[in-house]
Amino acid sequence: MAEAVSAGQAHPTGPGAVLALIRGGRATTRAQLMAATGLSRSTMATRLEALGEAGYLEVSGAADSTGGRPAGSFRLRRDAGVLLVADIGGSHVHTALADMACEILVSHRRDLNVGEGPDVVLGQVAADFQRLLRDADEPADRVRGIGIGVPGPVEAGTGRVVSPPIMTGWDGYTVPDFFRGGYDCPVLADKDTNLMALGEHRVNWPDRRHLLFVKAGTGIGSGLVLGGALHHGSQGAAGDIGHIPAPGLDETSPGAPVCRCGNSGCLEALAGGWALVRDLTAAGHEVATTDDVVALVRSGNGDAVRLLRQAGRLLGQGVADAVSLLNPSILVIGGGLAHAQEHLIAGIREVTYRRSLPLATRDLRVVLSPLATRAGVTGAAHMAADALFDPAAIDARLR
């Protein structure tokens, strides 16, 4: 289970397909699996035996049956190894250790500026990984996969950062290469908001086909689940909502604020956490981080509350366009600013429902991220597990 296997196409009823059914919870008993695949009892027994001997499955007790002996229920072996994951934000690093079912076992969070560059930031991630393994009493050879999220565009399939607006020194850097020498396992990287969207979808809305995740933190971004799968676009740049023009502004607008990406009038330059820090500082308040903004809002400060609600309305106008274009059934709002009471999400709801197409919002739910600060690391764990348990790779390993 160490390296990802290039195996071509998965067999539609091979061991990998059977494991995918069990892992996704779509079929967990022998009878359910036979019905889902059309395989005979003897062939299914062979598949399950091979998966069990390879350490992928275990019997989880009894499940309901139609009569006679209770049907044994199968599940993924959670203790077959561990996953190391990291959610790197603009001003923080959140690392975690997960089991094979993507349940977070232990985690650690620290402040760190992504602008310090890849060597400093990834070096700290590597040190925190070692700390997590020590805390959980897990040896490095039990690590089966690594997933990393970063706050910038990542080329789909390679983990290479491409022209990131805020990640000084990261352009062209292939994140997985940093870890491959230290661990004998698949290493993957993606944009942080993609992983947040994936985490929320898998944990809270696995049956919804279309989900839009919007992160409002130091910066602003989004991740898309379309047709039940994470949507990257042709190169991995999908979802960069923070750098579209703010309503009524563009690069030529007089007085348009300059964004961290170098353009003027971006949505993030008005509604991002760093922009709120700028505006509150100009108003005479002592704030340095997004967390300081949140603390000021929670204390009831009038300037902070006003600016955050205004940010919600501005963000709502950008989100409304995305809702009309993509028609998600779930809009999840996450990031540090989202949990500063109800002010941000109230502004987003107000404008999104008013400006989006009526058909697009008829069944739309706008919710705060239930996973909150764990959305990124949870999604990173699912990304790593998806690669590890790819049906074609499983078939190849068991051949």
Coordinates of C-alpha atoms in Angstrom, one line a residue:
M1 CA 0.0 0.0 0.0
A2 CA 3.0 2.3 -0.2
E3 CA 3.1 3.8 -3.7
A4 CA 0.3 4.8 -6.0
V5 CA 0.0 2.3 -8.8
S6 CA -0.6 3.1 -12.4
A7 CA -3.1 0.6 -13.4
G8 CA -5.2 1.9 -16.3
Q9 CA -8.9 1.4 -16.0
A10 CA -10.5 -0.3 -13.1
H11 CA -12.6 -3.4 -13.7
P12 CA -16.3 -2.4 -13.0
T13 CA -16.8 -5.4 -10.7
G14 CA -13.2 -6.0 -9.6
P15 CA -11.9 -5.8 -6.0
G16 CA -11.3 -2.1 -6.3
A17 CA -15.0 -1.5 -7.2
V18 CA -16.2 -3.6 -4.3
L19 CA -14.0 -1.7 -1.9
A20 CA -15.3 1.6 -3.3
L21 CA -18.8 0.5 -2.6
I22 CA -18.0 -0.4 1.0
R23 CA -15.9 2.7 1.6
G24 CA -18.6 5.0 0.3
G25 CA -21.3 3.2 2.4
R26 CA -23.4 2.4 -0.7
A27 CA -23.2 -1.4 0.0
T28 CA -21.7 -3.0 3.1
T29 CA -23.2 -6.5 3.3
R30 CA -22.5 -9.5 1.1
A31 CA -26.1 -9.4 -0.2
Q32 CA -25.9 -5.7 -0.9
L33 CA -22.6 -6.0 -2.7
M34 CA -23.9 -8.9 -4.9
A35 CA -27.0 -6.8 -5.8
A36 CA -24.9 -3.8 -6.6
T37 CA -22.3 -5.6 -8.8
G38 CA -24.3 -8.6 -10.1
L39 CA -21.5 -10.9 -9.0
S40 CA -22.2 -14.5 -7.8
R41 CA -21.8 -15.5 -4.2
S42 CA -18.6 -17.4 -4.9
T43 CA -17.0 -14.6 -6.9
M44 CA -18.0 -12.0 -4.2
A45 CA -16.5 -14.3 -1.6
T46 CA -13.2 -14.4 -3.6
R47 CA -13.2 -10.6 -3.8
L48 CA -13.9 -10.1 -0.1
E49 CA -11.3 -12.6 0.9
A50 CA -8.6 -10.9 -1.2
L51 CA -9.4 -7.5 0.2
G52 CA -9.4 -8.9 3.7
E53 CA -6.1 -10.7 3.4
A54 CA -4.6 -7.5 1.9
G55 CA -5.6 -5.6 5.0
Y56 CA -8.3 -3.4 3.5
L57 CA -11.4 -4.8 5.1
E58 CA -12.8 -6.1 8.4
V59 CA -16.1 -7.5 9.5
S60 CA -18.0 -5.0 11.6
G61 CA -20.6 -7.2 13.2
A62 CA -24.1 -7.9 12.1
A63 CA -26.5 -5.9 9.9
D64 CA -30.2 -6.2 9.2
S65 CA -31.1 -9.1 6.9
T66 CA -34.3 -10.4 5.4
G67 CA -34.3 -13.6 7.6
G68 CA -32.1 -16.5 8.7
R69 CA -28.5 -15.7 9.7
P70 CA -27.6 -12.0 10.2
A71 CA -25.6 -10.7 7.2
G72 CA -22.0 -9.8 8.1
S73 CA -21.3 -6.1 7.4
F74 CA -17.9 -5.1 6.0
R75 CA -16.1 -1.9 6.5
L76 CA -12.7 -0.3 5.7
R77 CA -10.0 -1.2 8.2
R78 CA -9.4 2.1 10.0
D79 CA -6.2 1.0 11.7
A80 CA -4.4 -0.3 8.6
G81 CA -2.2 2.9 8.6
V82 CA -2.4 6.6 9.0
L83 CA -2.6 9.7 6.8
L84 CA -0.7 12.9 7.3
V85 CA -2.5 16.1 6.2
A86 CA -1.9 19.8 6.2
D87 CA -4.1 22.9 5.5
I88 CA -1.8 25.8 4.8
G89 CA -3.6 29.2 4.9
G90 CA -2.3 32.7 4.3
S91 CA -1.4 33.1 8.0
H92 CA -1.7 29.7 9.6
V93 CA -0.7 26.0 9.2
H94 CA -3.1 23.3 10.4
T95 CA -1.7 19.8 10.4
A96 CA -3.4 16.5 11.4
L97 CA -3.1 12.8 11.6
A98 CA -6.1 10.8 10.3
D99 CA -7.0 7.1 10.2
M100 CA -7.8 5.3 7.0
A101 CA -11.4 6.3 7.2
C102 CA -10.3 9.9 7.2
E103 CA -11.2 10.5 10.9
I104 CA -8.9 13.1 12.5
L105 CA -7.0 11.5 15.3
V106 CA -4.8 14.4 16.5
S107 CA -4.1 17.8 15.1
H108 CA -2.0 20.9 15.6
R109 CA -2.5 24.5 14.5
R110 CA 0.1 27.4 14.4
D111 CA 0.4 30.9 13.1
L112 CA 2.7 31.1 10.1
N113 CA 2.9 33.5 7.1
V114 CA 2.8 31.6 3.8
G115 CA 4.9 34.4 2.3
E116 CA 7.9 33.0 4.2
G117 CA 8.3 30.7 1.2
P118 CA 8.0 27.0 0.6
D119 CA 11.2 25.9 2.4
V120 CA 10.2 27.6 5.6
V121 CA 6.5 26.7 5.5
L122 CA 6.9 23.1 4.3
G123 CA 9.8 22.6 6.7
Q124 CA 7.5 23.6 9.6
V125 CA 4.8 21.2 8.2
A126 CA 7.3 18.4 8.1
A127 CA 8.4 19.1 11.7
D128 CA 4.7 19.2 12.8
F129 CA 4.1 15.9 11.0
Q130 CA 6.9 14.3 13.1
R131 CA 5.3 15.8 16.3
L132 CA 1.9 14.3 15.4
L133 CA 3.4 10.9 14.8
R134 CA 5.2 11.0 18.1
D135 CA 2.0 12.2 19.9
A136 CA 0.1 9.3 18.4
D137 CA 2.9 6.8 18.9
E138 CA 2.9 6.0 15.2
P139 CA 6.1 5.1 13.2
A140 CA 6.7 6.8 9.9
D141 CA 6.4 3.5 8.0
R142 CA 2.7 3.4 8.9
V143 CA 2.0 6.6 6.9
R144 CA 0.0 5.5 3.8
G145 CA -0.7 8.9 2.2
I146 CA 0.0 12.6 2.5
G147 CA -2.4 15.4 1.5
I148 CA -1.5 19.1 1.4
G149 CA -3.7 22.2 0.8
V150 CA -2.2 25.6 -0.1
P151 CA -3.9 29.0 -0.5
G152 CA -3.3 29.4 -4.2
P153 CA -3.8 27.8 -7.7
V154 CA -2.4 24.3 -8.0
E155 CA -2.0 22.6 -11.4
A156 CA -4.4 19.7 -11.4
G157 CA -2.7 16.3 -11.1
T158 CA 0.9 17.6 -10.4
G159 CA 0.7 19.6 -7.2
R160 CA 2.6 22.5 -8.8
V161 CA 1.7 25.9 -7.6
V162 CA 1.0 28.3 -10.5
S163 CA 1.1 32.1 -10.2
P164 CA -0.3 32.4 -6.7
P165 CA -1.4 35.9 -5.8
I166 CA -0.2 35.8 -2.2
M167 CA 2.4 33.0 -2.0
T168 CA 5.7 34.8 -2.5
G169 CA 8.4 32.4 -3.7
W170 CA 6.0 29.6 -4.5
D171 CA 5.4 30.0 -8.2
G172 CA 6.3 26.8 -10.0
Y173 CA 7.0 24.9 -6.8
T174 CA 5.9 21.3 -6.8
V175 CA 4.7 20.7 -3.3
P176 CA 4.6 16.9 -3.2
D177 CA 8.4 16.8 -4.1
F178 CA 9.2 18.2 -0.6
F179 CA 7.9 15.1 1.2
R180 CA 8.6 12.2 -1.2
G181 CA 12.1 11.6 0.1
G182 CA 10.9 11.2 3.7
Y183 CA 7.8 9.0 3.2
D184 CA 7.2 5.9 1.0
C185 CA 3.6 6.8 0.0
P186 CA 1.5 8.9 -2.4
V187 CA 1.8 12.6 -1.8
L188 CA -0.8 15.0 -3.2
A189 CA -1.5 18.8 -3.1
D190 CA -4.4 21.0 -4.1
K191 CA -5.9 24.4 -3.4
D192 CA -7.1 24.8 0.1
T193 CA -10.6 25.8 -0.8
N194 CA -11.0 22.7 -3.1
L195 CA -10.1 20.5 -0.1
M196 CA -12.5 22.4 2.2
A197 CA -15.3 21.8 -0.4
L198 CA -14.3 18.1 -0.6
G199 CA -14.3 17.7 3.2
E200 CA -17.7 19.3 3.7
H201 CA -19.2 17.3 0.8
R202 CA -17.9 13.9 2.0
V203 CA -18.8 14.4 5.7
N204 CA -22.0 16.4 5.6
W205 CA -23.6 16.3 2.2
P206 CA -22.4 13.1 0.4
D207 CA -25.8 12.7 -1.4
R208 CA -25.9 16.3 -2.8
R209 CA -24.5 16.5 -6.3
H210 CA -23.6 20.2 -6.4
L211 CA -22.0 22.1 -3.6
L212 CA -20.3 25.5 -3.5
F213 CA -17.9 26.3 -0.7
V214 CA -16.8 29.9 -0.1
K215 CA -13.9 30.6 2.3
A216 CA -13.9 34.1 3.9
G217 CA -10.7 34.3 5.9
T218 CA -7.5 36.3 5.4
G219 CA -8.3 35.9 1.7
I220 CA -11.4 34.8 -0.2
G221 CA -11.7 31.7 -2.4
S222 CA -14.1 29.0 -3.3
G223 CA -14.2 25.3 -4.1
L224 CA -16.7 23.5 -6.3
V225 CA -18.3 20.0 -6.2
L226 CA -20.2 19.5 -9.4
G227 CA -21.9 16.2 -10.3
G228 CA -20.6 14.7 -7.1
A229 CA -16.9 15.3 -7.9
L230 CA -14.5 18.0 -7.1
H231 CA -14.2 20.4 -10.1
H232 CA -10.8 21.8 -10.9
G233 CA -11.4 23.3 -14.3
S234 CA -9.0 22.5 -17.2
Q235 CA -5.9 23.6 -15.4
G236 CA -6.9 23.7 -11.7
A237 CA -7.8 27.4 -11.6
A238 CA -11.6 27.0 -11.0
G239 CA -13.1 28.8 -8.1
D240 CA -10.9 31.9 -7.7
I241 CA -13.8 34.1 -6.7
G242 CA -11.7 36.4 -4.6
H243 CA -10.0 38.1 -7.6
I244 CA -13.1 38.8 -9.7
P245 CA -13.9 42.6 -9.7
A246 CA -15.9 43.8 -6.7
P247 CA -19.4 45.1 -7.6
G248 CA -19.1 48.4 -9.3
L249 CA -15.3 48.4 -9.5
D250 CA -12.6 47.4 -11.9
E251 CA -9.0 48.3 -12.4
T252 CA -9.9 51.7 -13.9
S253 CA -12.2 52.8 -11.1
P254 CA -10.9 55.9 -9.3
G255 CA -9.8 54.9 -5.8
A256 CA -10.2 51.2 -6.3
P257 CA -8.1 49.5 -3.6
V258 CA -5.1 47.6 -4.7
C259 CA -5.3 43.8 -4.1
R260 CA -2.5 41.6 -2.9
C261 CA -2.5 40.0 -6.4
G262 CA -1.4 43.3 -7.9
N263 CA -4.7 44.2 -9.6
S264 CA -7.1 46.9 -8.4
G265 CA -10.8 46.5 -7.3
C266 CA -10.7 42.7 -6.5
L267 CA -13.5 41.4 -4.3
E268 CA -10.9 40.3 -1.8
A269 CA -9.4 43.8 -1.6
L270 CA -12.7 45.0 -0.1
A271 CA -14.1 41.9 1.7
G272 CA -11.1 39.8 2.7
G273 CA -9.8 39.6 6.3
W274 CA -6.6 41.5 5.4
A275 CA -8.7 44.3 3.9
L276 CA -10.8 44.5 7.1
V277 CA -7.6 44.8 9.1
R278 CA -6.5 47.6 6.8
D279 CA -9.8 49.5 7.2
L280 CA -10.1 49.0 10.9
T281 CA -6.5 50.1 11.4
A282 CA -7.3 53.2 9.4
A283 CA -10.2 53.8 11.7
G284 CA -7.9 53.8 14.7
H285 CA -8.4 50.2 16.0
E286 CA -5.4 48.0 17.0
V287 CA -5.8 44.9 14.8
A288 CA -3.2 42.9 13.0
T289 CA -4.9 39.6 12.0
T290 CA -8.2 38.2 10.9
D291 CA -8.5 36.7 14.4
D292 CA -8.2 40.3 15.8
V293 CA -11.1 41.4 13.5
V294 CA -13.2 38.5 14.7
A295 CA -12.5 39.3 18.4
L296 CA -13.5 42.9 17.8
V297 CA -16.8 41.9 16.1
R298 CA -17.6 39.5 19.0
S299 CA -16.9 42.4 21.5
G300 CA -19.7 44.3 19.7
N301 CA -17.5 47.0 18.2
G302 CA -19.7 49.1 15.8
D303 CA -17.0 49.7 13.2
A304 CA -16.1 46.0 13.0
V305 CA -19.7 44.8 12.8
R306 CA -20.5 47.4 10.1
L307 CA -17.5 46.4 8.0
L308 CA -18.1 42.7 8.3
R309 CA -21.7 43.0 7.3
Q310 CA -20.7 45.2 4.4
A311 CA -18.1 42.5 3.4
G312 CA -20.9 39.9 3.5
R313 CA -23.1 42.0 1.2
L314 CA -20.2 42.5 -1.3
L315 CA -19.3 38.8 -1.1
G316 CA -23.0 38.0 -1.6
Q317 CA -23.0 39.8 -4.9
G318 CA -20.1 37.7 -6.2
V319 CA -21.6 34.5 -4.8
A320 CA -25.0 35.3 -6.4
D321 CA -23.4 35.3 -9.8
A322 CA -21.8 31.9 -9.1
V323 CA -25.1 30.5 -7.8
S324 CA -26.9 31.6 -10.9
L325 CA -24.2 30.1 -13.1
L326 CA -23.6 26.8 -11.3
N327 CA -26.9 26.2 -9.5
P328 CA -25.6 24.4 -6.4
S329 CA -28.1 23.0 -3.8
I330 CA -25.7 23.7 -0.9
L331 CA -23.7 26.9 -0.3
V332 CA -21.3 26.5 2.6
I333 CA -19.6 29.5 4.1
G334 CA -16.3 28.8 6.0
G335 CA -13.1 30.5 7.0
G336 CA -12.2 32.6 10.0
L337 CA -14.6 35.5 9.2
A338 CA -17.6 33.2 8.8
H339 CA -17.8 32.3 12.4
A340 CA -17.8 35.9 13.7
Q341 CA -21.4 35.6 14.9
E342 CA -24.0 35.8 12.1
H343 CA -22.9 39.1 10.5
L344 CA -21.1 37.9 7.5
I345 CA -23.4 35.0 6.5
A346 CA -26.4 37.3 7.1
G347 CA -25.1 39.7 4.5
I348 CA -24.3 36.8 2.1
R349 CA -27.8 35.3 2.4
E350 CA -29.5 38.7 2.0
V351 CA -27.8 39.5 -1.3
T352 CA -27.5 36.0 -2.7
Y353 CA -31.3 35.3 -2.4
R354 CA -32.1 38.7 -3.8
R355 CA -29.8 38.8 -6.8
S356 CA -29.6 35.1 -7.9
L357 CA -32.1 33.6 -10.4
P358 CA -35.3 32.5 -8.6
L359 CA -34.9 29.0 -9.9
A360 CA -31.3 28.7 -8.8
T361 CA -32.3 29.7 -5.2
R362 CA -35.6 27.8 -4.9
D363 CA -34.0 24.9 -3.0
L364 CA -30.7 26.5 -2.1
R365 CA -29.4 26.2 1.5
V366 CA -26.8 28.7 2.8
V367 CA -25.1 27.3 5.8
L368 CA -22.0 27.9 8.0
S369 CA -19.3 25.2 7.6
P370 CA -20.1 22.5 10.2
L371 CA -16.4 21.3 10.0
A372 CA -15.2 24.8 10.6
T373 CA -11.4 24.8 11.1
R374 CA -11.2 21.1 10.3
A375 CA -12.7 21.4 6.8
G376 CA -9.3 21.7 5.1
V377 CA -7.5 18.8 6.8
T378 CA -10.6 16.6 6.5
G379 CA -10.7 17.2 2.7
A380 CA -6.9 16.6 2.5
A381 CA -7.4 13.3 4.2
H382 CA -10.1 12.3 1.7
M383 CA -7.9 13.4 -1.2
A384 CA -5.1 11.2 0.0
A385 CA -7.4 8.3 0.7
D386 CA -9.0 8.6 -2.8
A387 CA -5.6 8.2 -4.4
L388 CA -4.7 5.3 -2.1
F389 CA -8.0 3.5 -2.7
D390 CA -8.4 4.2 -6.4
P391 CA -10.2 1.1 -7.8
A392 CA -7.7 0.6 -10.6
A393 CA -4.8 0.8 -8.2
I394 CA -6.4 -1.7 -5.8
D395 CA -7.0 -4.1 -8.7
A396 CA -3.4 -3.8 -9.8
R397 CA -2.1 -4.4 -6.2
L398 CA -4.2 -7.5 -5.8
R399 CA -3.3 -9.1 -9.2

